[in-house]
Coordinates of N, CA and C in Angstrom, one line a residue:
Chain A
G1 N -44.2 65.4 30.3 CA -44.1 66.8 29.4 C -43.2 67.8 29.9
A2 N -42.4 69.2 29.8 CA -41.3 69.5 29.8 C -41.4 70.5 31.1
G3 N -42.8 70.8 31.8 CA -43.0 71.3 33.0 C -42.3 70.6 34.0
V4 N -43.3 71.6 35.1 CA -43.5 70.8 36.3 C -44.6 70.7 36.4
S5 N -45.4 69.4 37.1 CA -45.5 68.6 37.2 C -46.0 68.1 39.0
Q6 N -47.3 68.1 39.7 CA -48.0 67.9 40.0 C -48.9 67.3 40.8
S7 N -48.9 66.5 41.6 CA -50.4 65.5 41.6 C -49.9 65.1 42.9
P8 N -51.6 64.5 43.6 CA -53.2 65.3 42.9 C -52.9 66.2 42.1
R9 N -54.2 66.8 41.7 CA -54.4 68.4 41.4 C -55.7 68.6 41.8
Y10 N -55.9 68.0 42.9 CA -57.6 68.0 44.1 C -57.0 66.7 44.6
K11 N -57.3 67.2 45.6 CA -57.6 66.7 47.7 C -58.2 67.3 48.1
V12 N -59.2 65.8 48.4 CA -60.1 66.2 49.8 C -60.2 65.2 51.0
A13 N -59.4 65.9 52.1 CA -59.3 65.2 53.0 C -60.7 65.6 54.1
K14 N -60.5 64.5 54.9 CA -61.0 64.9 56.5 C -60.4 65.5 57.2
R15 N -60.8 66.4 58.0 CA -60.0 66.8 59.2 C -59.6 65.9 60.3
G16 N -57.9 66.5 60.3 CA -57.1 65.1 61.1 C -56.8 63.9 60.7
Q17 N -56.8 63.6 58.9 CA -56.0 63.0 58.3 C -55.0 63.5 57.3
D18 N -53.7 62.6 57.2 CA -52.1 63.1 56.3 C -52.3 63.1 55.6
V19 N -51.9 63.9 54.7 CA -52.3 63.9 53.1 C -50.8 64.3 52.9
A20 N -50.5 63.6 52.1 CA -48.6 64.2 50.9 C -48.9 64.4 49.2
L21 N -48.1 65.4 48.9 CA -48.6 65.9 47.8 C -47.6 66.3 47.3
R22 N -47.4 65.9 46.4 CA -46.6 65.1 45.2 C -45.7 66.3 44.4
C23 N -44.0 66.6 44.1 CA -43.8 67.7 43.1 C -43.0 66.7 41.7
D24 N -43.3 66.9 40.8 CA -42.1 66.4 39.6 C -41.7 67.8 39.5
P25 N -41.0 67.7 39.5 CA -39.7 69.0 39.3 C -39.7 69.5 37.6
I26 N -38.7 70.4 37.0 CA -38.7 70.2 35.1 C -37.0 69.3 35.7
S27 N -36.8 68.4 34.8 CA -35.4 67.2 35.0 C -33.7 68.2 35.3
G28 N -33.2 67.6 35.4 CA -32.1 68.3 35.8 C -32.1 70.1 36.9
H29 N -33.2 70.0 37.5 CA -33.7 71.5 38.1 C -33.4 71.7 39.7
V30 N -32.0 72.4 40.1 CA -31.1 72.1 41.3 C -32.4 72.7 42.0
S31 N -33.0 73.9 42.2 CA -34.1 73.9 43.7 C -35.0 73.9 43.2
L32 N -35.5 74.0 44.4 CA -37.2 73.9 44.7 C -37.3 74.4 44.9
F33 N -39.3 74.4 45.3 CA -39.8 75.9 46.4 C -41.0 74.9 46.4
W34 N -41.8 75.3 47.4 CA -42.9 74.8 47.6 C -43.9 76.0 48.2
Y35 N -44.6 76.4 47.8 CA -45.9 78.0 48.1 C -47.5 76.7 48.2
Q36 N -47.7 77.7 49.6 CA -49.0 77.7 49.5 C -49.8 78.6 49.3
Q37 N -50.9 79.0 48.4 CA -52.0 80.6 48.5 C -53.1 79.4 48.7
A38 N -53.9 80.9 49.4 CA -54.9 81.0 50.4 C -55.6 81.6 49.3
L39 N -57.8 81.3 49.4 CA -58.3 82.1 48.1 C -57.9 83.4 48.7
G40 N -58.0 84.4 46.9 CA -57.1 85.8 46.9 C -56.4 86.1 47.4
Q41 N -55.2 85.9 47.9 CA -54.5 86.0 48.2 C -53.1 85.4 46.8
G42 N -52.0 86.2 47.3 CA -50.9 85.4 46.4 C -49.9 84.6 46.9
P43 N -49.2 83.3 46.2 CA -48.5 82.6 46.5 C -47.8 82.6 47.6
E44 N -46.9 82.1 48.7 CA -46.4 82.3 49.9 C -45.8 81.3 50.2
F45 N -44.1 81.8 50.4 CA -43.2 80.2 50.1 C -43.2 80.1 51.9
L46 N -43.2 78.6 51.3 CA -43.4 77.2 52.5 C -41.8 77.0 52.9
T47 N -40.7 76.4 51.9 CA -39.6 76.0 52.0 C -38.9 76.0 50.8
Y48 N -37.4 75.7 50.5 CA -36.3 75.6 49.8 C -36.0 74.2 49.8
F49 N -35.2 73.5 49.3 CA -34.4 71.6 48.5 C -33.7 72.5 47.6
Q50 N -32.3 72.1 47.2 CA -30.9 72.4 46.8 C -30.5 71.1 47.0
N51 N -31.0 70.6 45.0 CA -30.7 69.2 45.2 C -31.3 68.7 46.8
E52 N -31.2 67.4 47.1 CA -31.8 67.1 48.2 C -31.6 68.1 49.8
A53 N -30.9 68.6 48.7 CA -31.0 69.3 50.8 C -32.3 70.6 51.6
Q54 N -32.3 69.9 52.1 CA -33.6 71.4 53.0 C -33.0 72.9 52.9
L55 N -32.4 73.8 52.9 CA -32.1 74.5 52.5 C -32.3 75.8 53.3
D56 N -33.9 75.8 53.9 CA -34.6 77.0 54.3 C -36.1 76.4 54.6
K57 N -36.4 76.8 55.4 CA -37.9 75.8 56.0 C -38.9 76.6 57.0
S58 N -38.8 77.9 56.5 CA -38.9 79.1 57.5 C -40.6 78.9 57.2
G59 N -40.6 79.1 56.3 CA -42.3 79.7 55.3 C -43.4 78.6 56.2
L60 N -42.1 76.7 57.1 CA -43.3 75.8 57.0 C -44.7 76.5 58.3
P61 N -45.7 76.5 58.0 CA -46.7 76.7 59.2 C -46.2 76.0 60.5
S62 N -45.9 75.2 60.6 CA -46.8 74.5 61.9 C -45.7 73.1 61.6
D63 N -45.1 72.6 62.4 CA -43.9 71.1 62.5 C -44.9 69.7 61.9
R64 N -46.5 70.8 61.3 CA -47.6 69.0 61.0 C -47.3 68.7 59.5
F65 N -46.1 70.4 59.0 CA -45.8 70.4 57.4 C -44.7 69.7 57.6
F66 N -44.2 68.4 56.0 CA -42.9 68.3 56.4 C -43.0 68.2 55.0
A67 N -42.1 68.2 53.9 CA -40.8 68.1 52.9 C -39.6 67.3 53.4
E68 N -39.8 66.9 51.7 CA -39.2 66.2 51.8 C -38.9 66.3 50.2
R69 N -36.4 65.3 49.4 CA -36.5 65.7 48.1 C -36.0 64.3 48.3
P70 N -35.6 63.2 48.3 CA -34.8 62.2 48.7 C -33.1 62.7 47.5
E71 N -34.1 61.9 46.1 CA -32.8 61.9 45.3 C -32.6 62.7 44.7
G72 N -33.4 64.1 45.2 CA -33.0 65.2 44.6 C -33.8 65.9 43.4
S73 N -34.8 65.6 43.0 CA -35.4 65.8 41.4 C -37.6 65.3 42.6
V74 N -37.9 64.6 42.6 CA -39.4 64.4 43.4 C -39.5 65.2 44.9
S75 N -40.7 65.7 44.6 CA -40.7 65.9 46.2 C -41.7 66.0 46.4
T76 N -42.2 65.7 48.1 CA -43.6 65.2 48.1 C -43.4 66.5 50.2
L77 N -44.7 67.0 49.9 CA -44.7 68.3 50.9 C -46.2 66.9 51.4
K78 N -45.6 66.9 53.3 CA -47.3 66.5 53.7 C -47.4 67.1 54.8
I79 N -49.1 67.0 54.8 CA -49.3 67.4 56.2 C -49.9 66.3 57.2
Q80 N -49.7 66.4 58.4 CA -49.7 65.0 59.4 C -51.6 66.3 60.3
R81 N -52.0 65.6 60.5 CA -53.5 65.6 62.0 C -54.0 67.2 60.7
T82 N -54.3 67.5 59.4 CA -54.7 68.4 59.2 C -55.7 68.7 59.1
Q83 N -56.4 70.8 59.3 CA -56.8 71.4 59.9 C -57.7 72.3 58.9
Q84 N -58.7 72.3 59.2 CA -59.3 72.8 58.4 C -58.9 74.8 57.2
E85 N -57.9 75.6 58.6 CA -57.1 76.3 57.8 C -55.3 75.9 56.9
D86 N -55.8 74.9 56.7 CA -55.1 74.1 55.4 C -55.5 74.3 53.9
S87 N -56.5 74.0 54.3 CA -57.4 74.6 53.2 C -56.7 75.4 52.1
A88 N -55.8 75.3 50.7 CA -55.6 76.1 50.3 C -54.7 74.8 48.7
V89 N -54.6 76.8 48.2 CA -53.3 75.6 47.0 C -52.4 75.2 46.3
Y90 N -51.1 74.0 46.9 CA -50.0 74.2 46.9 C -49.1 73.7 45.6
L91 N -48.4 75.2 45.5 CA -47.7 74.9 44.5 C -46.2 75.1 44.7
C92 N -45.7 74.4 43.2 CA -44.5 74.2 43.5 C -43.4 74.2 42.1
A93 N -43.1 74.8 43.0 CA -41.7 75.3 41.7 C -39.9 75.1 41.6
S94 N -39.4 75.3 39.5 CA -38.0 74.5 40.0 C -37.6 75.5 39.6
S95 N -36.0 75.8 39.6 CA -35.3 76.2 38.7 C -34.7 75.9 38.4
P96 N -33.4 75.9 37.4 CA -32.2 75.8 37.4 C -30.7 75.4 37.7
Q97 N -30.7 76.3 39.1 CA -29.4 76.8 39.8 C -30.3 77.5 40.9
V98 N -29.0 77.6 41.6 CA -28.8 78.4 42.7 C -28.8 79.3 42.8
G99 N -29.2 80.6 42.8 CA -29.0 82.0 43.4 C -29.3 82.2 41.5
G100 N -28.8 83.0 40.8 CA -28.8 83.7 39.4 C -29.6 84.3 39.3
N101 N -30.7 84.6 38.3 CA -31.7 85.6 38.3 C -32.2 84.5 37.1
Q102 N -31.8 83.0 37.2 CA -33.1 81.8 35.9 C -34.4 82.2 36.7
P103 N -35.3 81.8 36.2 CA -36.5 82.0 37.0 C -37.2 81.2 37.2
Q104 N -38.3 80.8 38.3 CA -39.0 79.8 38.9 C -39.7 79.1 37.8
H105 N -39.7 78.2 37.6 CA -41.1 77.8 36.9 C -42.1 77.0 38.3
F106 N -43.5 77.5 38.1 CA -44.2 76.7 38.7 C -45.6 75.9 38.1
G107 N -45.1 74.5 38.5 CA -46.6 73.9 38.5 C -48.2 74.0 38.1
D108 N -49.1 73.2 38.0 CA -50.1 74.2 38.5 C -50.7 74.0 39.5
G109 N -49.7 73.3 41.0 CA -50.8 73.4 42.4 C -51.8 71.8 41.9
T110 N -51.5 71.7 43.3 CA -52.7 70.7 44.3 C -53.5 71.6 45.4
R111 N -54.9 71.3 44.6 CA -55.9 72.3 45.3 C -56.5 71.3 46.6
L112 N -55.8 72.0 47.8 CA -56.0 70.8 48.7 C -57.3 71.1 50.1
S113 N -58.8 70.6 50.3 CA -59.8 70.8 50.5 C -60.2 70.7 52.2
I114 N -60.4 70.5 53.3 CA -60.1 70.2 54.1 C -61.6 70.1 54.7
L115 N -62.6 69.1 55.2 CA -63.6 69.0 55.6 C -64.0 68.7 56.9
Chain B
D1 N -36.0 91.0 50.3 CA -36.5 91.9 49.2 C -37.2 92.8 49.7
A2 N -37.5 94.0 48.5 CA -38.1 95.0 48.6 C -39.3 94.7 48.3
K3 N -39.9 95.8 49.1 CA -41.0 95.6 49.6 C -42.1 96.6 47.2
T4 N -42.9 95.9 46.7 CA -43.9 96.6 45.5 C -44.8 96.8 45.7
T5 N -45.5 98.0 44.6 CA -46.8 98.8 45.3 C -47.8 98.5 43.6
Q6 N -48.6 97.8 44.1 CA -48.9 97.5 42.0 C -50.6 98.3 42.1
P7 N -51.0 98.7 41.2 CA -52.7 99.0 41.3 C -53.3 98.0 41.2
T8 N -54.2 97.9 42.1 CA -55.8 96.8 42.6 C -56.3 95.6 41.6
S9 N -56.3 96.7 40.0 CA -56.7 95.9 39.1 C -56.9 97.8 37.1
M10 N -56.9 96.6 37.2 CA -56.8 97.4 35.4 C -58.3 96.8 34.4
D11 N -58.0 97.4 33.7 CA -58.7 96.8 32.5 C -58.4 97.7 30.8
C12 N -58.5 97.1 29.8 CA -57.2 96.9 28.5 C -58.6 96.4 28.0
A13 N -58.5 97.0 26.8 CA -58.9 97.0 25.2 C -58.9 95.8 24.9
E14 N -59.9 95.2 24.6 CA -58.3 93.5 23.4 C -58.1 94.4 22.7
G15 N -56.9 94.0 22.1 CA -55.7 95.0 20.7 C -54.8 95.9 21.5
R16 N -55.3 97.2 22.0 CA -54.7 97.4 22.9 C -53.6 96.9 23.9
A17 N -52.4 97.7 23.9 CA -51.9 97.8 24.6 C -52.0 97.9 26.4
A18 N -51.0 96.7 26.5 CA -51.6 97.3 27.7 C -50.4 97.2 29.0
N19 N -50.0 98.5 29.1 CA -49.4 99.2 30.2 C -49.5 98.7 31.7
L20 N -48.6 98.0 32.7 CA -48.9 97.7 33.8 C -47.6 98.3 34.9
P21 N -48.3 99.6 35.9 CA -46.7 99.8 36.4 C -46.7 98.8 37.4
C22 N -45.4 99.0 38.1 CA -45.5 98.7 39.4 C -43.9 99.6 40.1
N23 N -44.2 100.2 41.8 CA -43.5 101.3 42.2 C -42.9 99.9 43.0
H24 N -41.5 100.5 43.3 CA -40.1 99.5 43.3 C -39.5 100.3 44.2
S25 N -39.6 101.7 44.9 CA -38.4 102.8 45.3 C -37.6 102.3 46.8
T26 N -37.5 101.1 46.9 CA -36.6 100.5 47.8 C -35.8 99.2 46.5
I27 N -35.5 99.7 45.8 CA -35.2 98.2 45.3 C -33.9 98.2 45.8
S28 N -32.9 97.3 46.1 CA -31.3 97.7 46.0 C -31.1 97.3 44.6
G29 N -29.5 97.2 44.1 CA -28.1 97.2 43.6 C -28.4 95.6 42.7
N30 N -28.8 95.2 43.7 CA -28.4 93.7 43.4 C -30.2 92.7 43.0
E31 N -31.0 93.8 42.8 CA -31.9 93.3 42.9 C -32.6 92.8 41.7
Y32 N -33.6 92.3 40.7 CA -33.4 91.8 39.8 C -35.7 92.4 39.6
V33 N -36.0 93.3 39.3 CA -37.7 93.2 39.0 C -38.3 91.7 37.8
Y34 N -39.0 91.5 38.5 CA -39.4 89.8 37.5 C -41.2 90.1 37.4
W35 N -41.7 89.9 36.3 CA -42.7 90.2 36.5 C -43.8 88.2 36.6
Y36 N -44.6 88.2 36.7 CA -45.3 86.7 36.7 C -46.5 87.2 36.6
R37 N -47.2 86.3 35.7 CA -48.9 86.0 35.6 C -49.9 85.0 35.7
Q38 N -51.1 85.3 36.6 CA -51.4 83.5 37.1 C -53.1 83.9 36.6
I39 N -53.5 82.8 36.0 CA -54.4 82.7 35.2 C -55.1 81.8 36.0
H40 N -56.6 81.8 36.4 CA -57.4 81.6 37.3 C -57.2 79.8 36.9
S41 N -57.0 79.0 38.0 CA -57.0 78.0 38.4 C -55.9 77.7 37.8
Q42 N -54.7 77.9 37.4 CA -52.4 77.8 37.1 C -52.0 78.1 38.1
G43 N -50.8 77.8 37.7 CA -50.2 78.3 38.6 C -49.2 79.3 38.1
P44 N -48.5 79.9 39.0 CA -48.0 81.1 38.2 C -47.4 81.3 36.8
Q45 N -47.3 82.7 36.1 CA -46.8 81.8 34.6 C -45.4 82.8 34.6
Y46 N -43.8 82.5 34.5 CA -42.9 83.6 34.2 C -43.4 84.7 33.3
I47 N -43.1 85.7 33.3 CA -42.8 86.1 31.9 C -42.0 86.8 31.3
I48 N -41.3 87.8 32.5 CA -39.9 88.4 31.7 C -39.3 89.0 33.1
H49 N -38.0 89.5 33.5 CA -37.9 89.6 34.0 C -36.0 90.7 33.5
G50 N -35.3 91.7 34.3 CA -34.3 92.5 34.0 C -34.0 93.4 35.9
L51 N -32.8 94.0 34.9 CA -32.0 94.5 36.2 C -32.3 96.3 35.7
K52 N -31.1 96.9 35.5 CA -31.6 98.4 34.6 C -31.7 98.7 33.2
N53 N -31.4 97.4 32.1 CA -32.4 97.1 30.8 C -33.4 96.7 30.7
N54 N -34.1 98.0 30.0 CA -35.6 97.4 29.3 C -35.3 96.0 28.3
E55 N -36.2 95.1 28.9 CA -36.1 93.8 27.9 C -37.5 93.7 27.6
T56 N -37.4 92.8 26.5 CA -38.1 91.9 25.9 C -38.4 90.8 24.8
N57 N -39.5 90.0 25.4 CA -39.2 88.8 24.4 C -41.0 88.2 23.7
E58 N -41.0 87.6 23.4 CA -41.7 87.5 22.8 C -43.2 87.2 23.0
M59 N -43.7 88.3 25.0 CA -44.6 87.8 25.4 C -45.2 89.1 25.7
A60 N -43.7 89.7 26.4 CA -43.5 91.7 26.4 C -42.9 92.1 27.0
S61 N -42.5 93.2 27.0 CA -41.4 94.2 27.2 C -41.4 95.0 28.5
L62 N -40.3 94.5 29.0 CA -40.1 95.9 30.8 C -39.3 96.9 30.8
I63 N -39.8 97.8 30.7 CA -39.2 99.1 30.8 C -39.3 99.8 33.0
I64 N -37.6 99.2 33.1 CA -37.3 100.0 34.6 C -37.2 101.7 33.3
T65 N -36.7 102.7 35.1 CA -35.9 103.5 35.2 C -35.0 103.8 34.9
E66 N -34.6 104.9 34.9 CA -33.0 105.0 35.3 C -32.8 104.6 36.2
D67 N -33.9 105.4 37.5 CA -33.7 105.0 39.2 C -33.5 103.6 39.7
R68 N -35.1 102.8 38.6 CA -34.8 101.4 39.0 C -36.2 101.3 39.7
K69 N -36.7 102.5 40.3 CA -37.6 102.9 41.7 C -38.3 102.4 41.1
S70 N -39.1 102.8 40.0 CA -40.7 101.7 38.7 C -40.3 100.9 37.1
S71 N -41.5 100.2 37.4 CA -40.6 99.3 35.8 C -42.2 99.4 35.6
T72 N -42.3 99.4 34.5 CA -44.3 98.8 33.8 C -43.7 97.2 32.2
L73 N -44.6 96.9 32.8 CA -45.1 95.4 31.9 C -46.0 96.2 31.1
I74 N -45.0 96.0 29.4 CA -46.1 96.2 28.5 C -46.8 94.7 28.3
L75 N -47.3 94.4 27.9 CA -48.4 93.6 26.4 C -49.0 94.3 25.4
P76 N -47.9 94.0 24.2 CA -48.3 94.9 23.1 C -49.6 95.1 22.4
H77 N -50.5 93.7 22.5 CA -51.3 93.4 21.6 C -52.5 92.7 22.7
A78 N -53.1 93.0 23.6 CA -53.5 92.5 24.7 C -54.6 91.4 24.2
T79 N -55.3 90.0 24.4 CA -55.7 88.9 23.7 C -56.8 88.7 24.9
L80 N -58.2 88.6 25.3 CA -58.8 88.0 26.5 C -58.3 86.9 27.0
R81 N -57.2 86.6 25.9 CA -56.0 85.8 26.9 C -55.4 85.9 27.8
D82 N -54.6 87.5 27.9 CA -54.6 87.8 28.7 C -54.4 88.5 30.5
T83 N -56.1 87.8 30.3 CA -56.8 88.4 31.4 C -55.7 87.1 32.8
A84 N -55.7 88.4 33.3 CA -55.1 87.5 34.6 C -55.4 88.3 36.0
V85 N -54.3 87.9 37.0 CA -53.3 88.4 38.0 C -51.9 88.6 38.2
Y86 N -51.6 89.9 37.1 CA -50.1 90.2 37.1 C -49.1 90.5 38.7
Y87 N -48.9 90.0 38.7 CA -47.7 90.0 40.0 C -46.3 90.7 39.8
C88 N -46.0 91.6 40.2 CA -44.5 92.9 40.5 C -43.6 92.0 41.2
I89 N -42.5 91.9 40.8 CA -41.6 91.1 42.3 C -40.1 90.7 42.3
V90 N -39.7 92.1 43.3 CA -37.8 91.9 43.0 C -37.1 90.8 44.3
R91 N -36.4 91.0 43.4 CA -35.2 89.4 44.6 C -33.8 89.2 44.4
V92 N -33.0 89.3 45.0 CA -32.5 89.6 44.8 C -31.4 88.4 43.7
A93 N -30.9 88.8 43.1 CA -29.7 87.7 42.7 C -28.9 86.4 42.7
A94 N -28.6 87.0 43.5 CA -27.2 86.3 44.5 C -26.5 86.3 45.6
G95 N -26.2 85.6 46.9 CA -25.5 86.5 47.6 C -26.2 84.3 48.7
A96 N -27.0 84.6 50.2 CA -27.1 84.1 51.7 C -28.8 84.7 51.0
G97 N -29.3 83.0 50.9 CA -30.7 83.0 50.7 C -31.2 81.7 50.3
S98 N -32.1 82.0 50.2 CA -32.7 80.6 49.3 C -34.1 81.5 48.0
Y99 N -33.6 82.7 47.7 CA -34.1 82.6 46.5 C -35.2 82.6 46.5
Q100 N -36.7 82.7 47.5 CA -38.0 82.4 47.7 C -38.4 83.6 47.1
L101 N -39.6 83.9 46.0 CA -41.0 85.0 45.5 C -41.3 85.4 46.6
T102 N -40.9 86.6 46.8 CA -42.3 87.5 47.9 C -42.8 88.1 47.2
F103 N -45.1 87.4 46.4 CA -44.9 88.2 46.0 C -46.6 89.1 47.0
G104 N -47.2 89.6 46.4 CA -48.4 90.6 46.8 C -49.6 90.1 46.0
K105 N -50.3 91.4 46.4 CA -51.8 90.7 45.8 C -51.4 91.6 44.1
G106 N -51.3 91.7 43.2 CA -50.7 91.7 42.4 C -51.7 92.4 41.5
T107 N -51.3 92.9 40.7 CA -53.1 93.2 39.8 C -53.9 92.7 38.6
K108 N -55.3 92.9 39.3 CA -55.9 92.2 38.2 C -56.5 92.5 37.2
L109 N -56.0 92.2 36.3 CA -56.1 92.8 33.9 C -57.1 92.5 33.7
S110 N -58.0 92.8 33.9 CA -59.4 92.9 32.7 C -59.2 93.1 31.2
V111 N -58.8 92.8 30.1 CA -59.0 92.5 28.5 C -60.6 92.7 28.9
I112 N -61.0 93.5 27.9 CA -62.0 94.1 27.6 C -62.3 93.4 25.7
P113 N -63.5 93.1 25.6 CA -63.8 93.1 24.2 C -64.5 94.1 23.3

């Protein structure tokens, strides 16, 4: 498809397990963002990539959260030793350029539930 | 990025125009106004953005006041499918930083049959 694709759509894990969430951005998009959305709240920024370089990870809540984009296209958000407070929707967005005024385009997210 | 203020919720009759206000009184000269909406269980959908001129596309119109301290998103003929949370966001277009979007709580628009 032409949009941002995220998988899995839903993920259930037990507390303490590691999880990996995948994002396929729109082809050719340079910028990639991850956001976390708690129930009833707006999305909150986690981290930003420009091609393969992670330029901003100021929003990652702890060192259990790790993101990568090794070839400058697909990105993976990994959460180690999951906790119940990690339960949220994780959204990925991409945009075609660095800076400028081009909008970000979002996927439909991965809903993560930690039991 | 400048903070925005939006009403918590609004109702609109189906077929009528929906006018969603946003206050951004501390906006800087190089910050754009973006509107997104989020329908239940979906990711945010881009609607429109502008700097200082009014903008129109196939989805909506954006009216920005001359002093740029507020704006209004207009959905000309609301349908039930327009029921969603609408986010007004201001963001710098160039310069240092990663250009992330800072979402507030948005306005929950309910289109009534």
